[in-house]
Coordinates of C-alpha atoms in Angstrom, one line a residue:
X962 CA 0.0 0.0 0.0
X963 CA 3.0 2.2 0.3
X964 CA 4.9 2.1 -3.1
X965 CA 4.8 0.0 -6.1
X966 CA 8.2 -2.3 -6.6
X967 CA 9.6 -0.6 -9.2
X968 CA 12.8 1.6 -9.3
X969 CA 13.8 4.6 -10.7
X970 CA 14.9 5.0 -14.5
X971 CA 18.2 6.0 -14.0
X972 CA 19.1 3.3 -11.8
X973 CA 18.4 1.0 -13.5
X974 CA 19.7 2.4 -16.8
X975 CA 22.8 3.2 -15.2
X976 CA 23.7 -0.4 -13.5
X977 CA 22.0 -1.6 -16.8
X978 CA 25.0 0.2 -19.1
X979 CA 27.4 -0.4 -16.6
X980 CA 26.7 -4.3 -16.1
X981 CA 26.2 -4.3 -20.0
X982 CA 29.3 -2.5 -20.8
X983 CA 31.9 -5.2 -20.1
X984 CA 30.7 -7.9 -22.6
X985 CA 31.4 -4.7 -24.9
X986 CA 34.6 -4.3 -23.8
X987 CA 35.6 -7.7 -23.7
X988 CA 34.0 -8.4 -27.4
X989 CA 35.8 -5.4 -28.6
X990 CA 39.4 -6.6 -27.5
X991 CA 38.8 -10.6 -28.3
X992 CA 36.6 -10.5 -31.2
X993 CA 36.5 -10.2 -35.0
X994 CA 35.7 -6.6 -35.5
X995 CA 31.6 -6.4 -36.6
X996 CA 30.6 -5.1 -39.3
X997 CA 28.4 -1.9 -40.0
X998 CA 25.1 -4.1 -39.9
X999 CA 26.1 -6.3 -37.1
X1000 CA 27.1 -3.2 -35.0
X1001 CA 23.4 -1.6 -35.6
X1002 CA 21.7 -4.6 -34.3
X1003 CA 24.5 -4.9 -31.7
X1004 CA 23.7 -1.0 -30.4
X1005 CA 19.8 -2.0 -30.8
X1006 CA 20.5 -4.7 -28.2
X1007 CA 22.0 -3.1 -25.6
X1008 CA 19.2 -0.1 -25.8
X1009 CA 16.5 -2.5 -25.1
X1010 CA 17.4 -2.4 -21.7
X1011 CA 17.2 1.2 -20.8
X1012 CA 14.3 1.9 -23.1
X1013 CA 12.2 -1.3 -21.7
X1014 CA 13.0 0.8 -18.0
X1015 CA 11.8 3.7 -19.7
X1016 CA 8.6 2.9 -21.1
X1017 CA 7.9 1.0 -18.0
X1018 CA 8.3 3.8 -15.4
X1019 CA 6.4 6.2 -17.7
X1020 CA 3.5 3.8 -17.8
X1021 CA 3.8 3.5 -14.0
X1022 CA 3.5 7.0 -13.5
X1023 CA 0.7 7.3 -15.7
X1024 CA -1.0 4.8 -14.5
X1025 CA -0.8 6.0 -10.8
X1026 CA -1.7 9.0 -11.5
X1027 CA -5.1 8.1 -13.1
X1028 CA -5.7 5.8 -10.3
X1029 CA -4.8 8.7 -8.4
X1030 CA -7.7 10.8 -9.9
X1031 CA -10.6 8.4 -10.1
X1032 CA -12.8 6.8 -8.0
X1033 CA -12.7 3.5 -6.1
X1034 CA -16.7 3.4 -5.4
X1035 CA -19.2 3.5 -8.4
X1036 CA -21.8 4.9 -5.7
X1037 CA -20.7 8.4 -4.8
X1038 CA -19.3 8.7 -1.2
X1039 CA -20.0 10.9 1.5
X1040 CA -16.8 13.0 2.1
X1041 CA -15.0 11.6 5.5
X1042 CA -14.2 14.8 6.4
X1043 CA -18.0 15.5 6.6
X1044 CA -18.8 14.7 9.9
X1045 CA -21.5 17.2 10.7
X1046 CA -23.6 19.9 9.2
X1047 CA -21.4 23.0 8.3
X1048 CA -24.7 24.9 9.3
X1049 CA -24.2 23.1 12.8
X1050 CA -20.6 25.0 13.5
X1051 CA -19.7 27.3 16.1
X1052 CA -18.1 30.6 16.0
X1053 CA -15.0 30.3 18.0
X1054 CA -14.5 33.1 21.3
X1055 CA -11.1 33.0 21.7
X1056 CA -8.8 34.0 18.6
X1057 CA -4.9 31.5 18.4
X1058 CA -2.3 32.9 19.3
X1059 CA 0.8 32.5 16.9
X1060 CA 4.2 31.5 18.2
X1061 CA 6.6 31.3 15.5
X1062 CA 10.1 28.7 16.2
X1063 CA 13.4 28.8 14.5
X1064 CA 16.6 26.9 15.0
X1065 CA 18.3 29.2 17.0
X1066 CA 15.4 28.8 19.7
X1067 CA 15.6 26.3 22.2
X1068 CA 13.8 25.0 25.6
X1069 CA 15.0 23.1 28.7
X1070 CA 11.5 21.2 28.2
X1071 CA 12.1 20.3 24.6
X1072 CA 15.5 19.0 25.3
X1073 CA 13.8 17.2 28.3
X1074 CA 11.8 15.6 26.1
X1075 CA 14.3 14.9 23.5
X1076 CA 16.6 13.2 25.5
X1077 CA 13.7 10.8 26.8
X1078 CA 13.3 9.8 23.3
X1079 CA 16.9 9.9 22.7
X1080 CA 17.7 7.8 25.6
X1081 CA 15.1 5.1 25.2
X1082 CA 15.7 4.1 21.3
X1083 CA 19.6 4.0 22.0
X1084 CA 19.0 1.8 25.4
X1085 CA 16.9 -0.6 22.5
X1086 CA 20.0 -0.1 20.2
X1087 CA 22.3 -1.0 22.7
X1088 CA 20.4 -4.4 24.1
X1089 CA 21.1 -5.4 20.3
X1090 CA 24.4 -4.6 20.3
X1091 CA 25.1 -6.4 23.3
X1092 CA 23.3 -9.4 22.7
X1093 CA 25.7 -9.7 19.6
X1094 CA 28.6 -9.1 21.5
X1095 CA 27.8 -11.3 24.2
X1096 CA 27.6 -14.4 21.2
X1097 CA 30.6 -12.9 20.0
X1098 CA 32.6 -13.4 23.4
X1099 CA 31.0 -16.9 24.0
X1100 CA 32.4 -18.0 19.9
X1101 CA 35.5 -16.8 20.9
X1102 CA 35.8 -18.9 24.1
X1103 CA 34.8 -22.2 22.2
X1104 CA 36.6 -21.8 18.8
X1105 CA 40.0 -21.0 21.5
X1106 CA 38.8 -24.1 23.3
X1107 CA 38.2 -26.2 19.9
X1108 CA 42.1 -25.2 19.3
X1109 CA 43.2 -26.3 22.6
X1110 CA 41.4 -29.5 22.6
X1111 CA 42.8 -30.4 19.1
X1112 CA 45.4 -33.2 18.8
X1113 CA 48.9 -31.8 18.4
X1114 CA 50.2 -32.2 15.2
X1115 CA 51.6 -30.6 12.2
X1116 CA 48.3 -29.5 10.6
X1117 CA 46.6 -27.9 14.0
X1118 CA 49.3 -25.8 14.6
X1119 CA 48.2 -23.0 14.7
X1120 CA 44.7 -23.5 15.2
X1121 CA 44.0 -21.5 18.6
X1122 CA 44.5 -18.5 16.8
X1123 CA 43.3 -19.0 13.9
X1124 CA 39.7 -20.4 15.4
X1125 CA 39.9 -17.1 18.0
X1126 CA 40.8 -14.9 15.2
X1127 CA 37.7 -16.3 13.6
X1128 CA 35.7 -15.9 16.1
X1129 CA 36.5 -12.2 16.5
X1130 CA 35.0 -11.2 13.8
X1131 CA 31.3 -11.3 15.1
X1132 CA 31.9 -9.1 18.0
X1133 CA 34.1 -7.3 16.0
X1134 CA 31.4 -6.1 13.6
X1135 CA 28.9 -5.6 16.4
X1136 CA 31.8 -3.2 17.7
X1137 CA 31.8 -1.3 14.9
X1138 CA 27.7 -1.1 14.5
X1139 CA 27.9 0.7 17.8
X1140 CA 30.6 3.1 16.8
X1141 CA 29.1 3.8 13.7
X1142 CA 25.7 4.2 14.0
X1143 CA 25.6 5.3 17.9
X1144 CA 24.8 8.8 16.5
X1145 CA 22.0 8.3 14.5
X1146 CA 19.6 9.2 16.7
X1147 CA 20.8 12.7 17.0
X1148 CA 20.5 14.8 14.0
X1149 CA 23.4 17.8 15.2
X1150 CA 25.5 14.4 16.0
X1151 CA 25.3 12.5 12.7
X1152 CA 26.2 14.3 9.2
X1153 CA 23.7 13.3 6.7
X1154 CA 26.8 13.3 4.1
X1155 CA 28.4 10.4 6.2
X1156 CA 31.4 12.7 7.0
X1157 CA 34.6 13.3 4.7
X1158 CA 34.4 9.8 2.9
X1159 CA 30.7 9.3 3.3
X1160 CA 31.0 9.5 -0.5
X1161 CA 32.8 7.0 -1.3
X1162 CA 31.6 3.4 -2.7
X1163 CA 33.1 1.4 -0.5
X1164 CA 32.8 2.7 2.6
X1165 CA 28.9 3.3 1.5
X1166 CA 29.3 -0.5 0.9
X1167 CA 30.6 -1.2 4.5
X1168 CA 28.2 1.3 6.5
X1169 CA 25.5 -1.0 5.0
X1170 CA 27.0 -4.7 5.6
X1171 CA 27.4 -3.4 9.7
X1172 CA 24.4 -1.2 9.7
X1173 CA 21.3 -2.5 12.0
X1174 CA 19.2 -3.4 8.9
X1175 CA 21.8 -6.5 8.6
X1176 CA 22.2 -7.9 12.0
X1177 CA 19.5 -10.1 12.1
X1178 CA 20.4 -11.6 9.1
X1179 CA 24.4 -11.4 10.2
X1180 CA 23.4 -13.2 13.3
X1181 CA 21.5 -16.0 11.3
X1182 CA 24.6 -16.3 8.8
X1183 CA 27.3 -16.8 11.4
X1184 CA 24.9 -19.0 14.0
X1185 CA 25.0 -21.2 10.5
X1186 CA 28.5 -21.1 10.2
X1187 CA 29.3 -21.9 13.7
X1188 CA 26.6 -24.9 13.8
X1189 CA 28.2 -26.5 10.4
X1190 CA 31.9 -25.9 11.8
X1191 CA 30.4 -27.4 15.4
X1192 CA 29.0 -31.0 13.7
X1193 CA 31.1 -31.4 11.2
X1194 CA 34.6 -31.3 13.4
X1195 CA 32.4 -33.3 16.4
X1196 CA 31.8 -36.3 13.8
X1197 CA 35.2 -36.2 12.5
X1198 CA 36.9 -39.0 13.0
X1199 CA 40.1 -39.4 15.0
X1200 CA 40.0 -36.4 17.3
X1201 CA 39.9 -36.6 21.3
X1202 CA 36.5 -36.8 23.0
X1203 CA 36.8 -33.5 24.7
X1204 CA 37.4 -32.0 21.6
X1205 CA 34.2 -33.6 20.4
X1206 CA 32.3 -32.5 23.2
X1207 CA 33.9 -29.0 22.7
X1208 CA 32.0 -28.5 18.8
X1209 CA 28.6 -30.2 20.4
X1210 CA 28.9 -27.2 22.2
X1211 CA 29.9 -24.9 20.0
X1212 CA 26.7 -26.4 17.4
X1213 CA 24.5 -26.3 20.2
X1214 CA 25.6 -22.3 21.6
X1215 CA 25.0 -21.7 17.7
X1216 CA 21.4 -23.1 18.4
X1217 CA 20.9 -21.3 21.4
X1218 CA 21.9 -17.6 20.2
X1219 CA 19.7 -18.3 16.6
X1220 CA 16.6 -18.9 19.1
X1221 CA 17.8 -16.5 21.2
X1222 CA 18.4 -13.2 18.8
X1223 CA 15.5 -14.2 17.0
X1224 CA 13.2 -13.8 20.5
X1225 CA 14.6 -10.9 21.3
X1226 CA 14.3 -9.2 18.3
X1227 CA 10.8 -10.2 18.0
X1228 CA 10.4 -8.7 21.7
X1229 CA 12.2 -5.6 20.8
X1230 CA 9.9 -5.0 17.4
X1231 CA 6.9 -5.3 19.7
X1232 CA 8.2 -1.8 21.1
X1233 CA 6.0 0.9 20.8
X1234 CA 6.7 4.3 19.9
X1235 CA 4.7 7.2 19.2
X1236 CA 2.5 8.0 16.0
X1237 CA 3.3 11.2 13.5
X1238 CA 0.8 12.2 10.5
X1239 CA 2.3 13.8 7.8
X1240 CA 0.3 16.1 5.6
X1241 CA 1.7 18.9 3.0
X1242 CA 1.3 20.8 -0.2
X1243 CA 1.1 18.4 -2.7
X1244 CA 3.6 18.3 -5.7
X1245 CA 6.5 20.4 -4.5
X1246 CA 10.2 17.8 -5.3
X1247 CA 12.0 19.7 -2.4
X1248 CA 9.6 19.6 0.4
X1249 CA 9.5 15.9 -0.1
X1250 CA 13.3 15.7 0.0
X1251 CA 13.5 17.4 3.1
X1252 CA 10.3 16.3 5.3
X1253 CA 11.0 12.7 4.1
X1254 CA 14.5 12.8 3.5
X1255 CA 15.9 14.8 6.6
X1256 CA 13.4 14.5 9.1
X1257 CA 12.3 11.1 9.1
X1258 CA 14.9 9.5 8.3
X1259 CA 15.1 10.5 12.4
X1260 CA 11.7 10.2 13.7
X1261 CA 12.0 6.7 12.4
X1262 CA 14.1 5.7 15.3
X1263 CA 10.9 7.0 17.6
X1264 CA 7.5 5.9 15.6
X1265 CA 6.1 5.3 12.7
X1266 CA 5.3 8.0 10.1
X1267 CA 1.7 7.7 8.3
X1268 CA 1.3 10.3 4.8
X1269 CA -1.1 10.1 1.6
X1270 CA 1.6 9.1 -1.1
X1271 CA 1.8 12.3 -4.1
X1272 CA 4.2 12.1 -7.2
X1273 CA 6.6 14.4 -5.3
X1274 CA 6.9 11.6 -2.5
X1275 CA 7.5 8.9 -5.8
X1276 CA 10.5 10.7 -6.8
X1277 CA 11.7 11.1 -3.6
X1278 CA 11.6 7.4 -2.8
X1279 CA 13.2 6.4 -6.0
X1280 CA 16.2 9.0 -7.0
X1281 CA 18.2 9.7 -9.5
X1282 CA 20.8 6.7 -8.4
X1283 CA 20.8 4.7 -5.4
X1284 CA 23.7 2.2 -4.9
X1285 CA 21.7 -0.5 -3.3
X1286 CA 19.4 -0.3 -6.1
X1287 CA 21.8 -0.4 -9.3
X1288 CA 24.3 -2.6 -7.7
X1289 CA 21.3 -5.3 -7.1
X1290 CA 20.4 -5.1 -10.6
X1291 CA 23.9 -5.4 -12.0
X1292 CA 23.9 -8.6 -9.2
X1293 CA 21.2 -9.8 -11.6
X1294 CA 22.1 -8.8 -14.7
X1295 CA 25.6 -10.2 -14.2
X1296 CA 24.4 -13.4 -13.1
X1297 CA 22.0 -13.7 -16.3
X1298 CA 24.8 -13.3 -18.5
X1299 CA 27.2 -15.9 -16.3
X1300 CA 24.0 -18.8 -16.2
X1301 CA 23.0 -18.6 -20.1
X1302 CA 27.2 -18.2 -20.6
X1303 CA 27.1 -22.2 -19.0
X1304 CA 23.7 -23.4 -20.5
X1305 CA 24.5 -22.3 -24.0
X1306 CA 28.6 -22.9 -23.8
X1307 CA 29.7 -20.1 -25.4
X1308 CA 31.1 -16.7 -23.9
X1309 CA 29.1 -14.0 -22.8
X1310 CA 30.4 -11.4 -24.7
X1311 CA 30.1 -13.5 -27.8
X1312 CA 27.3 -11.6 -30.0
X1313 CA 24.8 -14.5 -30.2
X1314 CA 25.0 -15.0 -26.5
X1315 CA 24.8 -11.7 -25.6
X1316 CA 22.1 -11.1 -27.7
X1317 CA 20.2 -14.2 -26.4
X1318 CA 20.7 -12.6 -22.9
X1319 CA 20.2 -8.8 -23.5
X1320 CA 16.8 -10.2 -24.7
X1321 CA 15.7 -12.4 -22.0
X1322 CA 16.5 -10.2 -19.4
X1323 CA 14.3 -7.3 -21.0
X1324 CA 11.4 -9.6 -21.9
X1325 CA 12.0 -10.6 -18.0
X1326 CA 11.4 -6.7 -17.1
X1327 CA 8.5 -6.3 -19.6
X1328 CA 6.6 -9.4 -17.8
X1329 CA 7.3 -7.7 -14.3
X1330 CA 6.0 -4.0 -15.6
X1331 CA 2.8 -5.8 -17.1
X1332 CA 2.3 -7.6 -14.0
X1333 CA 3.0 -4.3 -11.5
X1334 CA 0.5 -2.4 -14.3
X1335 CA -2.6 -5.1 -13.3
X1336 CA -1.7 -5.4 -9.4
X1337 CA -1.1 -1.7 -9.5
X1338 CA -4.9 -1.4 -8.1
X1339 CA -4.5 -3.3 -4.9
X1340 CA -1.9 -1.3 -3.8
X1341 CA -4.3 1.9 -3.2
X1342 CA -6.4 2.6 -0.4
X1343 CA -10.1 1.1 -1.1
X1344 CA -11.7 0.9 1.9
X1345 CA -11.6 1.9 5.5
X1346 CA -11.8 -1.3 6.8
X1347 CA -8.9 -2.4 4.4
X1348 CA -6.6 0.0 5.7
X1349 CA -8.0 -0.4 9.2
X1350 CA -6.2 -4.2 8.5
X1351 CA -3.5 -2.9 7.8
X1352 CA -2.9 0.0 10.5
X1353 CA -4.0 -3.2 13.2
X1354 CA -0.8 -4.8 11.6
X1355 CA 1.1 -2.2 12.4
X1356 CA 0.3 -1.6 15.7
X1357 CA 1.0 -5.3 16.7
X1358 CA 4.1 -4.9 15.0
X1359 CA 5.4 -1.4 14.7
X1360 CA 8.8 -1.7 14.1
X1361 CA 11.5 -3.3 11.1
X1362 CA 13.8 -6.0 12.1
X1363 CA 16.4 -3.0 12.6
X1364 CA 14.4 -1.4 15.0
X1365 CA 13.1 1.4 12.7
X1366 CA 9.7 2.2 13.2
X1367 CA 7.7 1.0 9.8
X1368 CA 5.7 3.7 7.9
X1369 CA 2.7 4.2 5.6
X1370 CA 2.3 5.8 2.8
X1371 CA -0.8 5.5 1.3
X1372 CA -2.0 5.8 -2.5
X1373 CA -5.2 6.7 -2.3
X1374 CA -8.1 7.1 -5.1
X1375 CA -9.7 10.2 -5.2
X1376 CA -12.5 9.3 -2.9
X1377 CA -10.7 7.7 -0.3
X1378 CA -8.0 10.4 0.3
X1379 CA -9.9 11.5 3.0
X1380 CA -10.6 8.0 4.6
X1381 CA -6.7 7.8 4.9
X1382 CA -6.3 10.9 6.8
X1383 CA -9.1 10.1 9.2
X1384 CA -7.9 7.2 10.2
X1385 CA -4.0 8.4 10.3
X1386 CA -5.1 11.1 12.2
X1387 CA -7.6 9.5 15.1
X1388 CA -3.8 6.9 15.6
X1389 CA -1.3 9.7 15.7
X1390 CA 0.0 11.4 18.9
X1391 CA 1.6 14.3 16.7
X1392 CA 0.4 16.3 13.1
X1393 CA 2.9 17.7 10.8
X1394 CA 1.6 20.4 8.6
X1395 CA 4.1 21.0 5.9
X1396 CA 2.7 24.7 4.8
X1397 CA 5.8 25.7 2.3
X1398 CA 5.0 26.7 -1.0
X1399 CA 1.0 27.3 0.1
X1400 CA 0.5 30.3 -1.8
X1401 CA -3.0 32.0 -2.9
X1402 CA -2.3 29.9 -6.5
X1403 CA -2.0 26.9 -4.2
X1404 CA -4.4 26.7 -1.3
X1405 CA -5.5 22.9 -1.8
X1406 CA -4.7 22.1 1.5
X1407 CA -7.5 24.1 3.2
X1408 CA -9.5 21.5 3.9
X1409 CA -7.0 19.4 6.0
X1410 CA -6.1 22.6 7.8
X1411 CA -10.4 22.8 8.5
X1412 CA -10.2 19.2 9.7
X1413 CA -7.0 19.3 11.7
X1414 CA -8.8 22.3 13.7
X1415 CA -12.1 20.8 14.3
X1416 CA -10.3 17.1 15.1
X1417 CA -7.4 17.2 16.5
X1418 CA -6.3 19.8 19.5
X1419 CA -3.9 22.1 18.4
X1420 CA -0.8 21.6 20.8
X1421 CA -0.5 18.6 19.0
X1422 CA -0.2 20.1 15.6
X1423 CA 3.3 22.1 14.4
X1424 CA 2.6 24.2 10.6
X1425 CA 6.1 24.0 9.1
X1426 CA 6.8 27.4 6.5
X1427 CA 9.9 28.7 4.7
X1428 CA 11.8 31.5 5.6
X1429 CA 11.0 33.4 2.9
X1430 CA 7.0 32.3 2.6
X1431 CA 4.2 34.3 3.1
X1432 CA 3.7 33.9 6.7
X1433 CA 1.3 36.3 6.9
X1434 CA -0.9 34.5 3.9
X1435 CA -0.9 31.3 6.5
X1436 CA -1.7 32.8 9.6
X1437 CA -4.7 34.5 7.7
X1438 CA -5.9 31.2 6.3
X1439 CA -5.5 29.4 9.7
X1440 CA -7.6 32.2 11.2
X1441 CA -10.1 31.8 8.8
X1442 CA -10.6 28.2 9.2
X1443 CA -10.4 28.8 12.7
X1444 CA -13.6 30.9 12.9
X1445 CA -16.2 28.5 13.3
X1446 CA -15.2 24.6 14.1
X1447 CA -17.6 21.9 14.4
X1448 CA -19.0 21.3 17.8
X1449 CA -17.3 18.5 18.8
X1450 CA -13.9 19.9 17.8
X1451 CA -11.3 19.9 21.2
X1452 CA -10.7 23.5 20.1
X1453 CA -14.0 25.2 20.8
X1454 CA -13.4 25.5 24.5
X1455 CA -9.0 25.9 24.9
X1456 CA -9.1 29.2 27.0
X1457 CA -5.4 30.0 25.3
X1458 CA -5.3 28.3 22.0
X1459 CA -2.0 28.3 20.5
X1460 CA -0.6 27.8 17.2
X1461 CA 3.2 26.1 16.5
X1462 CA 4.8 27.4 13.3
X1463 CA 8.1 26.4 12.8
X1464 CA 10.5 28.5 10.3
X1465 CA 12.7 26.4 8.4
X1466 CA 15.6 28.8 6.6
X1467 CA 18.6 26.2 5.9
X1468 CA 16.0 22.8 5.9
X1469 CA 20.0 21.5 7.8
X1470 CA 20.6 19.7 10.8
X1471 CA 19.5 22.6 13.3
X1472 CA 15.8 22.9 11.5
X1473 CA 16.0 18.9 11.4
X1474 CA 16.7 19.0 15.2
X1475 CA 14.4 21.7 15.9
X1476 CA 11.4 20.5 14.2
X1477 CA 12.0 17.2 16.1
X1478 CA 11.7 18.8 19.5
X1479 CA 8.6 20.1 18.6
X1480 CA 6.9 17.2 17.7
X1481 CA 8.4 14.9 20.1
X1482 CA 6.3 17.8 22.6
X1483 CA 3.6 17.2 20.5
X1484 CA 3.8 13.8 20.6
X1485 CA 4.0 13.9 24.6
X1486 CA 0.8 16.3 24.2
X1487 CA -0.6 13.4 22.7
X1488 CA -1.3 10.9 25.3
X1489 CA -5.2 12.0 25.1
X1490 CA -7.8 9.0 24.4
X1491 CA -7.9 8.7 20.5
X1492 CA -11.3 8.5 19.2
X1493 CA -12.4 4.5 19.1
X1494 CA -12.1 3.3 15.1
X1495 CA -15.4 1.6 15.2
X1496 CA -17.4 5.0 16.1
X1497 CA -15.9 6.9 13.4
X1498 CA -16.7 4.3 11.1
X1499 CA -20.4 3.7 12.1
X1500 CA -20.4 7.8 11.5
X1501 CA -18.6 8.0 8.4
X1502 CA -19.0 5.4 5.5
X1503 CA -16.3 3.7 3.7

């Protein structure tokens, strides 16, 4: 329901060319030279790829965006936002005041607060961390005892050191997950470039392979490892019996931290956090770099995130390169040339091979577009009680196997936009209000702004602006909606009502940092009983 599985263009164009470019190479310095014809078909070849990619995406895009704009109900639909009468409203007695934050403000409560948050997701980090170590010391101890218990001879020695230099390398890596990525719950702390050779390939390469997102599966790799090295030197033959007994052991501590990590991890996904609702003015590329770049790529470490999906957000999620992306399709690509290379004996770079390949692997990509194209549907929001499913899901399970909080970004038709912020709203504890680039040409987000006010209080809502916006054009509007709210709004009756605008000037690690102490206060705000799911829906139909 977030995204469809398809990367970007360039991506895959450029790991396409690059994976694609040495059979070129290779036919160029080993073969007979091609003539005129032979090199036209060759050069149609190779742009299959890249143009399959291309047609592919543009259909994509297309077709989202039509889903985007009709209708998932042949009945019309009363509009969720329509709870009551707009004849029933109230005029409001008490006009908001407007308190305007920057990053070079700061609170002793919002660092309070921050530090609470701060504390408790590294505590959770660290729990990891130490359960890996811990496995790592008790490897250690067995692979040195393994070497000990050995039979002397010519081929063990040696052994001791190399089984405990072995079994360093668990802890090891653990160690430097810790070191690495202890920061990244502070936004001043952590440079979003990766520091002076954040840039590079490999060490991109090597941030990943010890990041968080791998440890589970690290864990399960090396409790493999240690369990096959454990049985098969306990049934080889001629060794002592305490050296036998020594890799039962070491098989059955393999066991034990498998079940182990696995348990805990399950345990530590059950971890709540708190609930943010994203909402914005559609279409703008940089606001969607920045709100869901920048900021959270942090306030994933302390909830999950819930947003309607827009083609702004689409471009974010799949840029112009990403080096997970292109280096898994030059994986595949590589490995397509390498298997039909063995099943039809010849050379991949030969012309007939690589022709055979080039167009496999592209009729391969044209099956998976036309299948994303017809399951494209199910991936948008249909019905409350579908997304109601999945928001229960969720909740039962908040967080990834890395400990980031999940998030949802919903594609919604155009009759059940509303449905989606409804129901993101009555399960968040804090409301971001992305206001940059609102303008009088571009006042489509009125209507959340009307719901926000008669639905959710307002010390748990933060507007976000530019520097150089028309501040004065939003604090107009916001008065406007603000004159009459619904009855039942928790605004009607705040003696002091008060609205949170924050001013972003550098969208940098101080704005990141000080838009996240706002909402974490929000958040804390929050803890007031969330309207039951089942009454909303018995008011508003699906």
């Amino acid at each position: 329901m977030s995204k469809p599985g398809l990367v970007s263009l360039q991506e895959v164009v450029v790991a396409g060319l690059l994976v694609l470019a040495w059979p070129v190479a290779l036919a160029a310095e080993e073969a007979a030279p091609l003539s005129n014809r032979e090199t036209v078909s060759f050069l149609i070849v190779l742009a299959l790829f890249p143009l399959s990619v291309l047609a592919i995406r543009w259909l994509t895009q297309r077709r989202i965006q039509q889903l985007m704009n009709t209708d998932a109900h042949q009945q019309p639909q009363r509009p969720a936002f329509e709870r009551h009468d707009p004849k029933a409203e109230l005029r409001s007695t008490v006009q908001p005041s407007f308190h305007m934050h920057d990053a070079r403000q700061g609170s002793a409560d919002a660092a309070a607060v921050r530090e609470a948050f701060v504390t408790r997701s590294l505590s959770l980090f660290r729990r990891a961390v130490l359960l890996d170590v811990a496995a790592g010391v008790a490897y250690v101890l067995l692979l040195a005892l393994l070497g000990l218990t050995a039979r002397p001879s010519t081929e063990t020695e040696g052994l001791t050191a190399g089984f405990v230099i072995i079994g360093l390398l668990y802890p090891g890596l653990a160690g430097m997950r810790y070191w690495v990525y202890r920061s990244q719950f502070r936004p001043k702390d952590s440079r979003f470039s990766g520091g002076w050779f954040g840039w590079i390939p490999i060490v991109v390469v090597a941030r990943k392979l010890i990041g968080p997102r791998f440890q589970a599966w690290l864990a399960g790799t090396w409790a493999m490892l240690m369990l096959l090295l454990g049985v098969g030197l306990a049934l080889e033959l001629g060794e002592a019996p305490l050296h036998r007994l020594v890799a039962l052991m070491l098989a059955l501590a393999a066991v034990l931290h498998a079940v182990l990590a696995w348990r805990v991890l399950r345990r530590l996904q059950r971890e709540p956090g708190v609930c943010l609702l994203v909402l914005r003015v559609f279409g703008i590329d940089a606001n969607a770099s920045f709100t869901f770049g920048r900021v959270l790529a942090f306030w994933q470490h302390f909830g999950n995130h819930f947003t309607v999906l827009d083609p702004s957000i689409w471009r974010h999620r799949f840029p112009l390169m990403s080096w997970r992306t292109g280096g898994f399709i030059a994986l595949v690509a590589l490995a397509g040339f390498v298997a039909l290379g063995v099943v039809l004996q010849k050379p991949a770079w030969e012309p007939h091979a690589f022709t055979i390949t080039s167009v496999l692997l592209t009729g391969l990509l044209l099956l998976y577009g036309a299948a994303t194209q017809l399951l494209l549907r199910r991936e948008f929001v249909r019905s409350r009680a579908q997304l109601a499913a999945v928001l229960d899901q969720m909740e039962r399970q908040p967080r990834h196997i890395d400990l980031s909080f999940r998030r949802l970004e919903a594609m919604c038709h155009n009759d059940t936009w509303q449905i989606a912020v409804d129901e993101f709203a009555a399960r968040s504890q804090a409301l971001l209000m992305d206001l940059r680039g609102f303008s009088k040409e571009r006042k489509g987000c009125q209507t959340e702004v009307d719901y926000l006010l008669d639905t959710v209080p307002l010390k748990q809502v933060l507007f976000l602006v530019d520097a150089g916006g028309d501040h004065a054009l939003v604090q107009q509007m916001i008065l406007e909606r603000w004159e009459f709210l619904s009855p039942d709004s928790p605004n009607l009756h705040d003696p002091a009502p008060r609205v949170n605008i924050y001013v972003s000037s550098a969208s940098d690690e101080a704005d990141v940092q000080g838009i996240l102490d706002l909402l974490m206060q929000a958040a804390q705000a929050g803890s007031r009983a969330l309207r039951p799911v089942q009454d909303r829906s018995a008011t508003v139909p699906a």
